[in-house]
Amino acid sequence: MRYFWTRRLPPPGRIVLVESGSRYLLEGLIPGLRESFPDAPIDLVTCYPGLPAGFPPETAVYRVADYRGQARRLLGDLRAGGPTIVGVVCSAEPIMTKWKWWVVLGLPAKAFILNENGDYFWIDWGHWSAIRHFVLFRCGLAGAGAVRTLTRLFLFPFTLLYLVMFAAWAHAGRLRRR
């Protein structure tokens, strides 16, 4: 990942989009990308069949099913195109989690995250507060759910200890009755 310490955008070149969420999110992003980067070709990394609406038929499509166990080969194929921008769908769906972060961290390109609301932000130092809020929200540590999550985290060791002690007591009682 490049351009983390600067807010400036790289010169528009090839764009790689990782479709790791619902297809409608990516379909809603395409008009905005075409407006901002009209001449940039877009490549797609996906696990779905077919192309999303709005993609031209000449789009280079990389299906993760073709790269099972060969993540480095996927990165090599993507790097060969010389991408300058990587976009990742980060909705609340656990789709292609390993692949999307592998692509973001492995490609020398500026990255942005598209969330389930259709909003996006660049992954750079200037947007650290949005990134922090995004991570806290995903971990359940933002808003009203934070107290419940922290309480569960605090009570987990005690709950586990209680269950282990109960199992030991039950097995010991069974052994004594023999």
C-alpha positions in Angstrom: 0.0 0.0 0.0 1.4 3.3 -1.0 0.4 6.9 -0.4 -0.6 6.3 3.2 1.3 9.3 4.6 -0.1 11.7 2.1 -3.6 12.8 1.1 -2.6 13.4 -2.5 -4.0 11.1 -5.1 -1.7 9.3 -7.5 -1.9 10.1 -11.2 -4.9 8.2 -12.5 -4.0 4.9 -14.0 -5.5 1.4 -13.7 -8.0 0.9 -10.9 -8.5 -2.4 -9.2 -11.8 -3.0 -7.4 -12.3 -5.9 -5.0 -15.9 -7.0 -4.9 -16.0 -8.3 -1.4 -19.6 -7.5 -0.6 -23.0 -7.1 -2.1 -22.9 -6.4 -5.8 -25.2 -3.4 -5.7 -22.6 -1.5 -3.7 -20.0 -1.7 -6.5 -22.6 -1.0 -9.1 -23.5 2.3 -7.3 -19.8 3.3 -7.2 -19.1 2.9 -10.9 -20.7 6.2 -12.1 -18.7 8.2 -9.5 -15.5 6.5 -10.5 -16.1 7.1 -14.2 -16.8 10.8 -13.4 -13.6 11.2 -11.3 -11.3 9.0 -13.5 -12.9 8.9 -17.0 -10.0 7.3 -18.8 -8.8 4.8 -16.2 -9.4 1.2 -17.0 -11.0 -0.8 -14.1 -10.0 -4.4 -13.2 -12.3 -6.5 -11.0 -11.3 -9.1 -8.3 -14.4 -11.1 -7.5 -15.9 -14.4 -6.4 -19.2 -13.8 -8.2 -20.0 -15.0 -11.8 -20.5 -12.4 -14.5 -19.8 -8.6 -14.5 -21.7 -6.1 -12.3 -23.8 -3.6 -14.2 -21.9 -0.6 -15.6 -18.7 -2.6 -16.3 -17.6 -2.8 -20.0 -17.2 -6.3 -21.4 -13.4 -5.7 -21.9 -13.0 -5.5 -18.1 -10.2 -7.7 -16.8 -11.8 -10.0 -14.2 -9.8 -12.0 -11.7 -11.8 -14.7 -10.0 -10.5 -15.9 -6.7 -11.7 -19.4 -7.5 -9.0 -19.5 -10.2 -6.3 -18.6 -7.6 -7.1 -21.1 -4.8 -4.0 -21.3 -2.6 -2.1 -19.0 -5.0 -2.6 -15.6 -3.6 0.9 -14.5 -4.7 0.1 -15.4 -8.3 -3.0 -13.2 -8.0 -0.9 -10.3 -6.7 1.6 -10.8 -9.5 -1.1 -10.7 -12.2 -2.6 -7.6 -10.7 0.8 -5.9 -10.4 1.5 -6.6 -14.0 -1.3 -4.2 -14.9 0.3 -1.3 -12.9 -2.6 -0.2 -10.8 -2.5 3.1 -9.0 -5.8 2.9 -7.1 -7.4 0.0 -5.2 -11.0 0.0 -4.0 -12.4 -2.5 -1.5 -15.9 -3.1 -0.5 -16.0 -3.4 3.3 -19.7 -4.2 4.1 -20.8 -6.2 7.1 -20.5 -9.4 5.1 -17.6 -11.8 5.5 -16.9 -12.3 1.8 -13.3 -12.6 0.6 -11.9 -11.1 3.8 -8.5 -12.6 3.3 -8.3 -11.7 -0.4 -9.3 -8.1 0.0 -6.7 -7.3 2.6 -4.1 -9.3 0.7 -4.7 -7.1 -2.4 -4.8 -3.8 -0.4 -1.5 -4.5 1.4 0.2 -6.2 -1.5 -0.3 -3.7 -4.3 1.7 -0.5 -4.5 -1.4 1.7 -4.9 -3.6 4.2 -3.0 -6.5 2.4 -1.5 -10.1 3.4 -0.5 -12.8 1.6 1.4 -16.4 1.5 0.3 -18.8 0.7 3.2 -22.4 -0.7 3.1 -23.9 2.8 3.0 -22.2 3.6 -0.3 -19.8 6.0 1.4 -16.1 5.7 0.8 -12.9 7.1 2.2 -9.2 6.9 1.3 -6.9 4.9 3.5 -4.4 7.6 4.4 -3.1 9.5 7.4 -5.5 12.4 6.7 -8.5 10.1 7.2 -7.2 8.4 10.4 -10.3 9.5 12.4 -12.7 7.9 9.8 -10.5 4.8 9.8 -10.5 4.6 13.6 -14.3 5.1 13.8 -14.8 2.4 11.1 -12.6 -0.1 12.9 -14.3 0.6 16.3 -17.7 0.2 14.7 -16.8 -3.1 13.1 -15.4 -4.4 16.4 -18.6 -3.3 18.2 -16.9 -0.7 20.3 -18.8 2.3 18.9 -22.1 3.6 20.2 -24.4 1.8 22.5 -23.0 -1.6 21.7 -19.6 -0.6 23.2 -20.7 -1.2 26.8 -22.2 -4.6 26.0 -19.1 -5.7 24.1 -16.7 -4.5 26.8 -18.8 -6.3 29.5 -18.7 -9.5 27.5 -15.0 -9.2 27.1 -14.6 -8.6 30.8 -16.9 -11.5 31.8 -15.5 -14.1 29.4 -12.6 -15.3 31.6 -14.9 -15.7 34.6 -17.5 -17.5 32.5 -14.9 -19.9 31.1 -13.5 -20.5 34.6 -17.0 -21.3 35.9 -17.6 -23.8 33.1 -14.3 -25.5 33.6 -14.9 -25.7 37.4 -18.4 -27.1 36.9 -17.2 -29.7 34.4 -14.4 -30.7 36.9 -17.0 -30.9 39.8 -19.4 -33.0 37.7 -16.7 -35.5 36.6 -15.2 -35.7 40.1 -18.7 -36.5 41.5 -19.1 -39.3 38.9 -15.7 -40.7 39.7 -16.6 -40.7 43.5 -19.8 -42.6 42.9 -18.0 -45.5 41.2 
